Every structure is written in structure tokens, then in C-alpha cells.
Coordinates of C-alpha atoms in Angstrom, one line a residue:
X23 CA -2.2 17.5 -10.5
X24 CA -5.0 15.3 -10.8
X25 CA -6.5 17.6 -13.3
X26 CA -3.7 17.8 -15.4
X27 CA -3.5 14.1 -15.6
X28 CA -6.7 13.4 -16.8
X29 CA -6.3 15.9 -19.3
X30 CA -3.2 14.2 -21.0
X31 CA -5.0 10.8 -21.1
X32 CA -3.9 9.1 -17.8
X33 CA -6.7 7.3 -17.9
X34 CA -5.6 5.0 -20.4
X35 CA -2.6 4.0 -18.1
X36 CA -4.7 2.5 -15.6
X37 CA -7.3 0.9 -17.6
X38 CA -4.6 -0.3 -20.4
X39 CA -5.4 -3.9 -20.7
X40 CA -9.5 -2.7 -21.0
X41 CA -8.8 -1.4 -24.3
X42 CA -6.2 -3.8 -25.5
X43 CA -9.1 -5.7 -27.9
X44 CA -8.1 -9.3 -26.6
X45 CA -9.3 -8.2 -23.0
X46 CA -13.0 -8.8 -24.9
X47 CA -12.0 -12.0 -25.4
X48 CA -11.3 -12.7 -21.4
X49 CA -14.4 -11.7 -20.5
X50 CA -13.3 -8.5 -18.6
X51 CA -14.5 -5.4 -18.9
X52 CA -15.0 -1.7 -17.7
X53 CA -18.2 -1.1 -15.5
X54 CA -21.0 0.9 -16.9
X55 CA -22.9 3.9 -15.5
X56 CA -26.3 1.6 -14.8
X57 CA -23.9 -1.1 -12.8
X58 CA -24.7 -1.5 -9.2
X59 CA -22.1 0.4 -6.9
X60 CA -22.1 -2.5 -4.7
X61 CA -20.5 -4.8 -5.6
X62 CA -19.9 -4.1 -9.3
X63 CA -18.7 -0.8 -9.2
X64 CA -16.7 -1.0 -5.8
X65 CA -14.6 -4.2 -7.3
X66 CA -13.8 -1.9 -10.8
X67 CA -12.3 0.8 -8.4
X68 CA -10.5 -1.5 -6.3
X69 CA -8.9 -3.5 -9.0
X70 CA -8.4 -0.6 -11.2
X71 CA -6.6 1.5 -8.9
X72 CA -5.9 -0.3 -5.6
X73 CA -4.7 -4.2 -7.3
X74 CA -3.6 -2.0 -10.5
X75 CA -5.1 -5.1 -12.4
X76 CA -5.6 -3.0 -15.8
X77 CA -2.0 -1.1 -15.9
X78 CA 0.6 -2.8 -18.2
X79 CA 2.9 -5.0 -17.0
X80 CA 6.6 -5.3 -18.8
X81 CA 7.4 -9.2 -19.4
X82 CA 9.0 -10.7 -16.8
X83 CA 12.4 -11.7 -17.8
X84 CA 15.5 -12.5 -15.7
X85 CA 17.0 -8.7 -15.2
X86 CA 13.9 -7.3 -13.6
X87 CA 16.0 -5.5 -11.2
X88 CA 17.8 -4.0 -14.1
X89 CA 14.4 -2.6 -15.9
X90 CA 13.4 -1.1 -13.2
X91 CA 16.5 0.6 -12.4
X92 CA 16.7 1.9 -16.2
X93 CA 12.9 2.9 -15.9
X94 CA 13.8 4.8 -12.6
X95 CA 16.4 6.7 -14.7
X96 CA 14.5 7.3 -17.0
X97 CA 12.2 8.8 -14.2
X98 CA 15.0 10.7 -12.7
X99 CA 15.5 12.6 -16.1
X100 CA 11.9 13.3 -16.9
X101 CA 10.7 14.7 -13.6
X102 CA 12.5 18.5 -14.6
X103 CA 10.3 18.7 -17.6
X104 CA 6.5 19.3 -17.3
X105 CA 5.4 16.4 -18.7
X106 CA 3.1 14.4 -16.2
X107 CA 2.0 11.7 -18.5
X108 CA 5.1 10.1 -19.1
X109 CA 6.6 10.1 -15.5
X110 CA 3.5 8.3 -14.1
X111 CA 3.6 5.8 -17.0
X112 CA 7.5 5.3 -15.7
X113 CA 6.0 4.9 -12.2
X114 CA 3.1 2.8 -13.2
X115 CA 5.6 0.4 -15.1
X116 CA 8.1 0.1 -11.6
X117 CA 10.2 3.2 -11.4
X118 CA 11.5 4.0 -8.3
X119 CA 10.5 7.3 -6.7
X120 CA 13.0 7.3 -4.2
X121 CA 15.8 5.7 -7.0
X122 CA 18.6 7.2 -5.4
X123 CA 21.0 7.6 -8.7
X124 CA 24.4 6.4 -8.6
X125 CA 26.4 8.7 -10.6
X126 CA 24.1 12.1 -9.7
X127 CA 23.8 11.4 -5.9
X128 CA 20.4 12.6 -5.7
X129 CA 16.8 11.6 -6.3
X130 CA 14.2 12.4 -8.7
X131 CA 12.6 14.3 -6.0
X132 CA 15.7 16.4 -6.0
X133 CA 15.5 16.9 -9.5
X134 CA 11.9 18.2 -9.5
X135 CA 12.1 20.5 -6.7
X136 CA 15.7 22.2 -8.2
X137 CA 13.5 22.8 -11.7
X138 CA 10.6 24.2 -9.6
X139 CA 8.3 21.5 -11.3
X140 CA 5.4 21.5 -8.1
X141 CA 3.0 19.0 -10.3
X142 CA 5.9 16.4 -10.5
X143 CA 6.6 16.6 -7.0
X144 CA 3.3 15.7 -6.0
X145 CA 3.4 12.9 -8.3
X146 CA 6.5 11.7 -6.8
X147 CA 5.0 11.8 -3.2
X148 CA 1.6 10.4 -3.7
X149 CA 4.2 7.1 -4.7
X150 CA 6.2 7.5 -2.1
X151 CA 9.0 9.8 -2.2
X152 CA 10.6 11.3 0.5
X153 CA 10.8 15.1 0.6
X154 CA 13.7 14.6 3.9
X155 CA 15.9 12.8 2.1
X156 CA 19.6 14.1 1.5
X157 CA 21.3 13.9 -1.5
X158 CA 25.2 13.7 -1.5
X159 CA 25.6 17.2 -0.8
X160 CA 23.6 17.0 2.3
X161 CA 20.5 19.0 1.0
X162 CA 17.2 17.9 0.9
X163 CA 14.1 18.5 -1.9
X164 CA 13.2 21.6 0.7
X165 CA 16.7 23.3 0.4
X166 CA 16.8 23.0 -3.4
X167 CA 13.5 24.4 -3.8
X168 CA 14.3 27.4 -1.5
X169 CA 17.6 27.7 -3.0
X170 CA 15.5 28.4 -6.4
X171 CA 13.1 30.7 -5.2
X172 CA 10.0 28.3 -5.6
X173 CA 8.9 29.2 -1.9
X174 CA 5.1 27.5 -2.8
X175 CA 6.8 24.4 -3.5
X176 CA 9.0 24.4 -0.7
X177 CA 6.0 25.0 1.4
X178 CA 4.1 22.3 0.1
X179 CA 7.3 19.9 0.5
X180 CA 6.9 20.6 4.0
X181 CA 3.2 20.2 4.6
X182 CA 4.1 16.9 3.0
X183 CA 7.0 15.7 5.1
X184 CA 5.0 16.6 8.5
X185 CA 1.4 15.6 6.9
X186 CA 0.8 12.5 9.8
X187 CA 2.0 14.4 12.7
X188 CA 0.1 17.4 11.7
X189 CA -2.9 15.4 11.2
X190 CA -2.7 13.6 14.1
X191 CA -2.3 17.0 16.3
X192 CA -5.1 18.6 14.9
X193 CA -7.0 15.1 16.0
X194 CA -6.1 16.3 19.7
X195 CA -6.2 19.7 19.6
X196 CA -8.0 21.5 16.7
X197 CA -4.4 23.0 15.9
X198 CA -2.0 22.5 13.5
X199 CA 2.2 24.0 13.4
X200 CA 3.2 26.8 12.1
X201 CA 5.8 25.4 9.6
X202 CA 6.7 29.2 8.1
X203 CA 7.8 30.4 11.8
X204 CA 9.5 26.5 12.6
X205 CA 7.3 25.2 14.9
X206 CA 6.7 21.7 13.1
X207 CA 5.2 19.7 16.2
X208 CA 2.5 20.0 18.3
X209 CA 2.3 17.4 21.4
X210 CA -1.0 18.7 23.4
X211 CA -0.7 18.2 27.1
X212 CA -3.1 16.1 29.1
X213 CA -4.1 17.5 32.8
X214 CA -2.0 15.7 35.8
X215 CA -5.4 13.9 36.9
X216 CA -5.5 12.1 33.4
X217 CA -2.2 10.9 32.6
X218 CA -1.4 7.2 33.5
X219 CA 1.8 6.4 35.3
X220 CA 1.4 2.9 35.6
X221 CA 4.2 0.9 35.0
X222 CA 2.4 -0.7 32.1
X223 CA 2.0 2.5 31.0
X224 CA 5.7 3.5 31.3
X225 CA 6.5 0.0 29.7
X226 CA 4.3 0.4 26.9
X227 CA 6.4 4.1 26.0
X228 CA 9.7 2.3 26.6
X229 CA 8.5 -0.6 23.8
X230 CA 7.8 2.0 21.2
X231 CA 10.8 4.1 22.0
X232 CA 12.4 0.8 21.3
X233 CA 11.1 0.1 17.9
X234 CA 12.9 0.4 14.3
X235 CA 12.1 3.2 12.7
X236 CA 10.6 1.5 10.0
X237 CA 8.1 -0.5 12.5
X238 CA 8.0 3.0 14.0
X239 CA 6.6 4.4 10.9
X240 CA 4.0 1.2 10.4
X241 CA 2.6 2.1 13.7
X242 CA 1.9 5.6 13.0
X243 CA 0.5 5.0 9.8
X244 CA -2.0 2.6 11.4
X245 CA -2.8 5.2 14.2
X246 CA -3.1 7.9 11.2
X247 CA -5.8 5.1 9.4
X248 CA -7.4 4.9 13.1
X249 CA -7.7 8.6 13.4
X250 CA -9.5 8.7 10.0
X251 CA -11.9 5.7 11.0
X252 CA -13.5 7.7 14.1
X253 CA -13.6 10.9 12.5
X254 CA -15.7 9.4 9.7
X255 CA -17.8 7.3 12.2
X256 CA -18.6 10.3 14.2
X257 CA -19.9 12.7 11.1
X258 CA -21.5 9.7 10.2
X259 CA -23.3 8.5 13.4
X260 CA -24.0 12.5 13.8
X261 CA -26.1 12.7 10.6
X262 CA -27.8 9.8 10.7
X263 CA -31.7 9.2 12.7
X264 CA -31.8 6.5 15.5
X265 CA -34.5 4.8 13.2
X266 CA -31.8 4.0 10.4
X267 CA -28.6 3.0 12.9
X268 CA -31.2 0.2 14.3
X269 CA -32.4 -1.1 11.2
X270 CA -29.4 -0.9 9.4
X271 CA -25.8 -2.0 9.7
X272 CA -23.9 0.8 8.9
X273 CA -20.8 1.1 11.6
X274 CA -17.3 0.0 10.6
X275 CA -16.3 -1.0 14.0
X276 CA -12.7 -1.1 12.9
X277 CA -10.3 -1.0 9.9
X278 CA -10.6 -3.4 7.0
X279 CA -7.9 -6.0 6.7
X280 CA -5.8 -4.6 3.8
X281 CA -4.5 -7.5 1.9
X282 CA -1.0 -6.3 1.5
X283 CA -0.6 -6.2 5.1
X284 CA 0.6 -9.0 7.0
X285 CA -1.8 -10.4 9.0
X286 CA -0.1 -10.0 12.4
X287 CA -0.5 -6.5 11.1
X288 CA -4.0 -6.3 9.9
X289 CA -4.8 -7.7 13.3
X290 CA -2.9 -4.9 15.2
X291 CA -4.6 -2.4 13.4
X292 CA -8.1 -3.9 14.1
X293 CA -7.2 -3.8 17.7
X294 CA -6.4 -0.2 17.8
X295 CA -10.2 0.2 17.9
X296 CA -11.0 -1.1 21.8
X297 CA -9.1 1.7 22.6
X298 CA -11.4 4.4 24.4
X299 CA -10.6 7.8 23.9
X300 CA -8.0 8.2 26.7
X301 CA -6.2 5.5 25.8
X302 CA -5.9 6.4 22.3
X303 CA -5.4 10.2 23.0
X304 CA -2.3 8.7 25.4
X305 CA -1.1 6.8 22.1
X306 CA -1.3 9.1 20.3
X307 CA 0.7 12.0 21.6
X308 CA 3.3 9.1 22.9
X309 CA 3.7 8.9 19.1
X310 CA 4.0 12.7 18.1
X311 CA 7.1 13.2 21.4
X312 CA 8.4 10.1 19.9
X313 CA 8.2 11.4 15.7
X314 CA 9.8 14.4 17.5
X315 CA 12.4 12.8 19.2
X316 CA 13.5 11.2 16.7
X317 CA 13.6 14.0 13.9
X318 CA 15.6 15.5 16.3
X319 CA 18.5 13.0 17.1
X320 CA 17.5 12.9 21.2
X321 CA 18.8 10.3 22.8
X322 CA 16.7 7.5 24.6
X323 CA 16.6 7.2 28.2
X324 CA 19.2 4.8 29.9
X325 CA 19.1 1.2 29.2
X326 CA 18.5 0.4 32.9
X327 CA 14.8 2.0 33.3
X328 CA 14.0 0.0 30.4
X329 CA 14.9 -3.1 31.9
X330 CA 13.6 -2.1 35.4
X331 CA 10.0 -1.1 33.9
X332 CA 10.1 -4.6 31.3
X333 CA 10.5 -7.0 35.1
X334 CA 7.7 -5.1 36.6
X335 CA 5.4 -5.2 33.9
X336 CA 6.3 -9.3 33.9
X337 CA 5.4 -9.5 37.2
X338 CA 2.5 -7.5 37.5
X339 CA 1.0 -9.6 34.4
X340 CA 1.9 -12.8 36.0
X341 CA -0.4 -11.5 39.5
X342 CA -3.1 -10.2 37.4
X343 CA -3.5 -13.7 35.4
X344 CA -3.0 -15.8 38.7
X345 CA -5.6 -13.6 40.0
X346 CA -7.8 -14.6 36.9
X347 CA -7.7 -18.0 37.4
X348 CA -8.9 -18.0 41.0
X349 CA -12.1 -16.0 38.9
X350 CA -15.2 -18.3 39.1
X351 CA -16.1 -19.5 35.2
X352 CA -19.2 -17.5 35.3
X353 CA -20.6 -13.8 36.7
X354 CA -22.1 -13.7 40.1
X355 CA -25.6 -12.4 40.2
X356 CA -26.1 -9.3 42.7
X357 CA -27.7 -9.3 45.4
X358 CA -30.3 -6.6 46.9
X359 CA -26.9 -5.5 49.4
X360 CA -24.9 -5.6 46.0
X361 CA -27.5 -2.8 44.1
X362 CA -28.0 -0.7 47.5
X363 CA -24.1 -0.3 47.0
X364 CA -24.1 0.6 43.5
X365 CA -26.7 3.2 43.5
X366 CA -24.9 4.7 46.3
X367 CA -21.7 4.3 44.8
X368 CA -23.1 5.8 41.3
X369 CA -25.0 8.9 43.5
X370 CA -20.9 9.4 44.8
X371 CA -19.4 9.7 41.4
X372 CA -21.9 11.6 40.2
X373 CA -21.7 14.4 43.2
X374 CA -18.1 13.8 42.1
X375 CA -18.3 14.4 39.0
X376 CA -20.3 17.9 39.1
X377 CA -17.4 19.2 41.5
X378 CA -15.1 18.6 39.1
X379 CA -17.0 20.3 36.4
X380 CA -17.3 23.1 38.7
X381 CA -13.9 23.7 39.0
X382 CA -11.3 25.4 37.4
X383 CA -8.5 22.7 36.5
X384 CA -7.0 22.2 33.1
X385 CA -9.3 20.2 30.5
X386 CA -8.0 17.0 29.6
X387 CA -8.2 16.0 26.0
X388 CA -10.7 13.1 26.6
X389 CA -13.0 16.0 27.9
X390 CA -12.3 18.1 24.6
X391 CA -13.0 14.8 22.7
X392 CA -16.5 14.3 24.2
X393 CA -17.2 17.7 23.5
X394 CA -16.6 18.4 20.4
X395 CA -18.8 15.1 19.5
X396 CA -21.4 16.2 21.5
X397 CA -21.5 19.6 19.4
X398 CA -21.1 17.8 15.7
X399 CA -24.1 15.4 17.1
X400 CA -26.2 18.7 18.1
X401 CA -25.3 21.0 15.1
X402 CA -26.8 17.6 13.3
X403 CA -29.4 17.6 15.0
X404 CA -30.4 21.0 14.5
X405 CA -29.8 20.7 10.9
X406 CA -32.3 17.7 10.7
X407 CA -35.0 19.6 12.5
X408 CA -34.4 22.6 10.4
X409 CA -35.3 20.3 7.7
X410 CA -38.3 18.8 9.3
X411 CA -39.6 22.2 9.9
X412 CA -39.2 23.6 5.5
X413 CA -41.0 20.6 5.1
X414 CA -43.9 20.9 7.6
X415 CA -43.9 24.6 6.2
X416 CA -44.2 23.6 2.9
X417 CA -47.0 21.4 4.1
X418 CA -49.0 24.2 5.5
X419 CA -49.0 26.3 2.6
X420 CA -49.8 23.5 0.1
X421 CA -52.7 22.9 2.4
X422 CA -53.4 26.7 2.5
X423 CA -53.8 27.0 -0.9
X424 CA -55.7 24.0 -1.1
X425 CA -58.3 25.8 1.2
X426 CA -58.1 28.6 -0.6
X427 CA -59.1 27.7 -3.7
X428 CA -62.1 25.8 -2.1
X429 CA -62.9 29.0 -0.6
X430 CA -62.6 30.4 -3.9
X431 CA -65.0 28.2 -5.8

């Protein structure tokens, strides 16, 4: 898709203004090849395609809403031909990709998948559209492209409706569902010994049963973003010598405030990164039972629990902040008594520990987590020595033929 884009010109969409000649005149222009990536490049990309800053902008007039349901439309009818340009310049311009149409009852994603058009329905997704919407007939994108016999498509329409979930299982487990047999979730299962049955815990999962779906939706989105943060941070932390993470700053320790967020948002999603690994594994597959409960119409628990579980977590907050102002202002030093404890206390979970590494129970996903970055940190490692080794190699033969030659003369 992307490919096919540039081909037919797309970049002149987004950089429309840039080679409108008046843009010399406002001092703006497109950054060059010798340009520093930070921050000259880095602000080009972000207003060019994040802020959209260079895309052209109709006049605003009074019937706004009316453009832009003529240019969605318009978009509706041009998604069954081939022709990629023109729907993204609708899109770019405020077309809706989810315009639901009026007369047809259906949207344009309906339209695309029905003519078997698979580039113009992964336009229409990357802005937005919905591949589980039904039109007035019930169906949805999936059954029109099955209906047609465009089986890749209808493939990739799935892969598409169930992309966070699947991403999200694949965090946990290193698996993803087999959409071709129906199998479209995957909720790993922590080990007895690991789950948290706290009421604040059960409180918590009664909360985000309790959300709109759209808030719903936010949520999982920000956990997806989250996901995608520690993954990076890990490959990067794993490639990287000890000598450059101390004498450089390099660590995101949490998302970027993303200015179209609210800020009680953007603060939400920064928080998401004091969670430790069990308490984000626990989020997350609270979110994938929830994703599944409600693509399946399953009713919530009774009303009661709910209130039950919201009292005791009111109370138990109230003893645990009483019992926080009886804290002295400042830590108490320990005494000798005090470290004898610790170190004994410390020997205990550690004789603890190795019995439970010794035995047979189920592996919690924390565990697998730890794991799997201790292996990306050694297979790093190993890489980095490899490399140290071809170079001392090299070394020695230089040195070698240096001798040699000496030798020689």
C-alpha cells in the first residue's frame, strides 16, 4: 500500500503547502539530507505527518459539516476503484472512513471489501475504519469479502479487527490465535501462587468491567502503547554496553505526553510505567477476558459484588492512610538487631526461593517474563563478544603480517 502510494505521488499530499511557491515567502521549508536529525529532522516528520501541518486545508466556511459529508461520499464511491491517490487526498481533506451512508446503509469499508480492493482497505483502516461494523443488512466488511471469494482480504480484515488483543497475547505468551480455525483470543493463565485476590484487586476488575466501551478502548490502546515501550526498552537496554547506559541518557522511562491526549490522560498513560511486571501481566489479561467478554455479549456479574467489593476497598484505603499518618516524617536508621534480621530473613527467601525453582508447579508469566529478558540480554551479549573476538582476530593477523614482512626483509 505504502508502495503504491508513493508511486502515484502521495507525497505531494502531505507536503502540499511546501511546494505552493508562497510557502518561500513564510520562511518554511522542507529539511535537507545534511539537516541534523535532532531536532531539525525530527520536527519535519512530526509536523509533516503527525500535526499534518503541510496537507491542504479546504476554507473554512459555515457548512463544514456538510463538506465533509460530500467528501466522505465522495470517498464511499471511490474506494471500489483502484485508485489509491485520490481516496487518501479525500481522507487527507476530512472524509470520514467510517461515513456510514444514509441512503446505501453501509460504509466505505463495505464498499472496498465487496469489490475485493485489499490496498483500499488498508487505507481505510490505518484512518480508522472499523472492519466489525454492520451495515443494514447485518454483515460486516469480513462477510462481504468472504461472500466474494477474496479469502486474503478477509483474512487480513481479521488480523486487523483483533490486531491489540493479539498483540497483547503474544506480550504474555509468545502465541498468537488461530483466527482460520476461530480461536480469536488468547487469555494466558497465571499459576494459583501468583494471582492477587485482594479486594483491591477484585475492585480494580469490577472498575474496568464498569467502563464505556469507548473509555474501555482508550485504556487498551494505552496498555497496547505500554507494551510497545518495554519491548523497545528491553532490545535496547540488551544491545547496549554498561559504559554507554552510564554516560548517556538513553531510557524512556515512560510514554511521551501525546498532545492530542487529554492530560488526565497523558498522565494515566505515564503511570502505567510503575507497574512491575506482575502487575502489568495482571492488567493485562484482565483486559483480553474483558475484550472477550465483551465481543461476546456476556453479561457482568451482579450489581451487588460490585457494591460489596467498592465499600471494602473504601475502608481498607481509609486504614491504610490512617496508618500513614501515624508514619514518622522521616526513615528510621537500622540498627545492628535490625541487619542480623535482614540477612537472616534474606538467607530464608533465598532457601525459599531455590525450593521453589526445584519444583514442579506451573510457571507464572512474571517468571516467563524474566526469562525471556534474561535470554535477549545474553544472546546480546554473545553477539557483542563475537564481535570483540573478529576484531581482536583481525588484529592478530594484521600484526602477523606485519612480522612477517619484517621477517621477510
Amino acid at each position: 500500500m505504502v508502495e503504491t502510494l508513493y508511486n502515484n505521488g502521495a507525497n505531494s499530499i502531505w507536503e502540499h503547502s511546501l511546494l505552493d511557491p508562497a510557502s518561500i515567502m513564510s520562511g518554511r521549508r522542507k529539511a535537507n539530507p545534511q539537516d541534523k536529525v535532532h531536532p531539525n529532522k525530527a520536527e519535519f516528520i512530526r509536523a509533516k505527518y503527525q500535526m499534518l501541518a503541510f496537507v491542504h486545508r479546504l476554507p473554512c466556511r459555515d457548512d463544514d459539516s456538510v463538506t465533509a459529508k460530500d467528501l466522505s461520499k465522495q470517498l464511499h464511491s471511490s474506494v471500489r476503484t483502484g485508485n489509491l491517490e485520490t481516496c487518501l487526498r479525500l481522507l487527507s481533506l476530512g472524509a470520514q472512513a467510517n461515513f456510514f451512508h444514509p441512503e446505501k446503509g453501509n460504509t466505505p469499508l463495505h464498499v472496498a471489501s465487496k469489490a475485493g480492493q485489499i490496498l483500499q482497505a488498508e487505507l481505510l483502516a490505518v484512518y480508522g475504519a472499523d472492519p466489525g461494523t454492520q451495515d443494514s443488512s447485518g454483515k460486516t466488511p469480513v462477510d462481504y469479502a468472504r461472500q466474494g471469494g477474496h479469502h486474503e482480504l478477509a483474512e487480513r480484515l481479521v488480523e486487523i479487527q483483533y490486531e491489540l488483543t493479539d498483540r497483547l497475547a503474544f506480550y504474555l505468551c509468545g502465541r498468537k490465535p488461530d483466527h482460520k480455525n476461530g480461536q480469536h483470543f488468547i487469555i494466558p493463565q497465571m499459576a494459583e501462587s501468583s494471582l492477587d485476590l485482594s479486594d483491591l484487586a477484585k475492585a480494580a476488575k469490577k472498575k474496568l468491567q464498569s467502563l464505556s466501551n469507548h473509555l474501555f478502548e482508550e485504556l487498551a490502546m494505552d496498555v497496547y502503547d505500554e507494551v510497545d515501550r518495554r519491548e523497545t526498552d528491553a532490545v535496547w537496554l540488551a544491545t547496549q554496553n554498561h559504559s554507554t547506559l552510564v554516560t548517556e541518557t538513553t531510557v524512556v522511562p515512560f510514554l511521551p505526553v501525546n498532545p492530542e491526549y487529554s492530560s488526565t490522560r497523558n498522565q494515566g498513560r505515564q503511570k502505567l510505567a510503575r507497574f512491575n511486571a506482575h502487575e502489568f501481566a495482571t492488567l493485562v489479561i484482565d483486559i483480553l477476558s474483558d475484550a472477550k467478554r465483551r465481543q461476546q455479549g456476556s453479561p457482568l456479574s451482579s450489581s451487588k459484588d460490585n457494591v460489596e467489593l467498592i465499600l471494602k476497598t473504601i475502608n481498607n484505603q481509609h486504614t491504610i492512610e490512617s496508618q500513614d499518618n501515624d508514619q514518622p516524617d522521616y526513615d528510621s536508621v537500622a540498627s545492628d538487631e535490625d541487619t542480623d534480621l535482614e540477612a537472616t530473613a534474606s538467607k530464608a527467601n533465598r532457601q525459599k526461593s531455590l525450593d521453589s525453582d526445584l519444583s514442579d508447579g506451573p510457571v507464572t508469566v512474571q517468571e516467563f517474563m524474566e526469562v525471556k529478558n534474561a535470554l535477549v540480554a545474553s544472546e546480546a551479549k554473545i553477539q557483542q563478544l563475537m564481535k570483540v573476538n573478529n576484531n581482536l582476530s583481525d588484529e592478530l593477523r594484521i600484526m602477523q603480517k606485519k612480522l612477517l614482512g619484517k621477517d621477510a626483509n
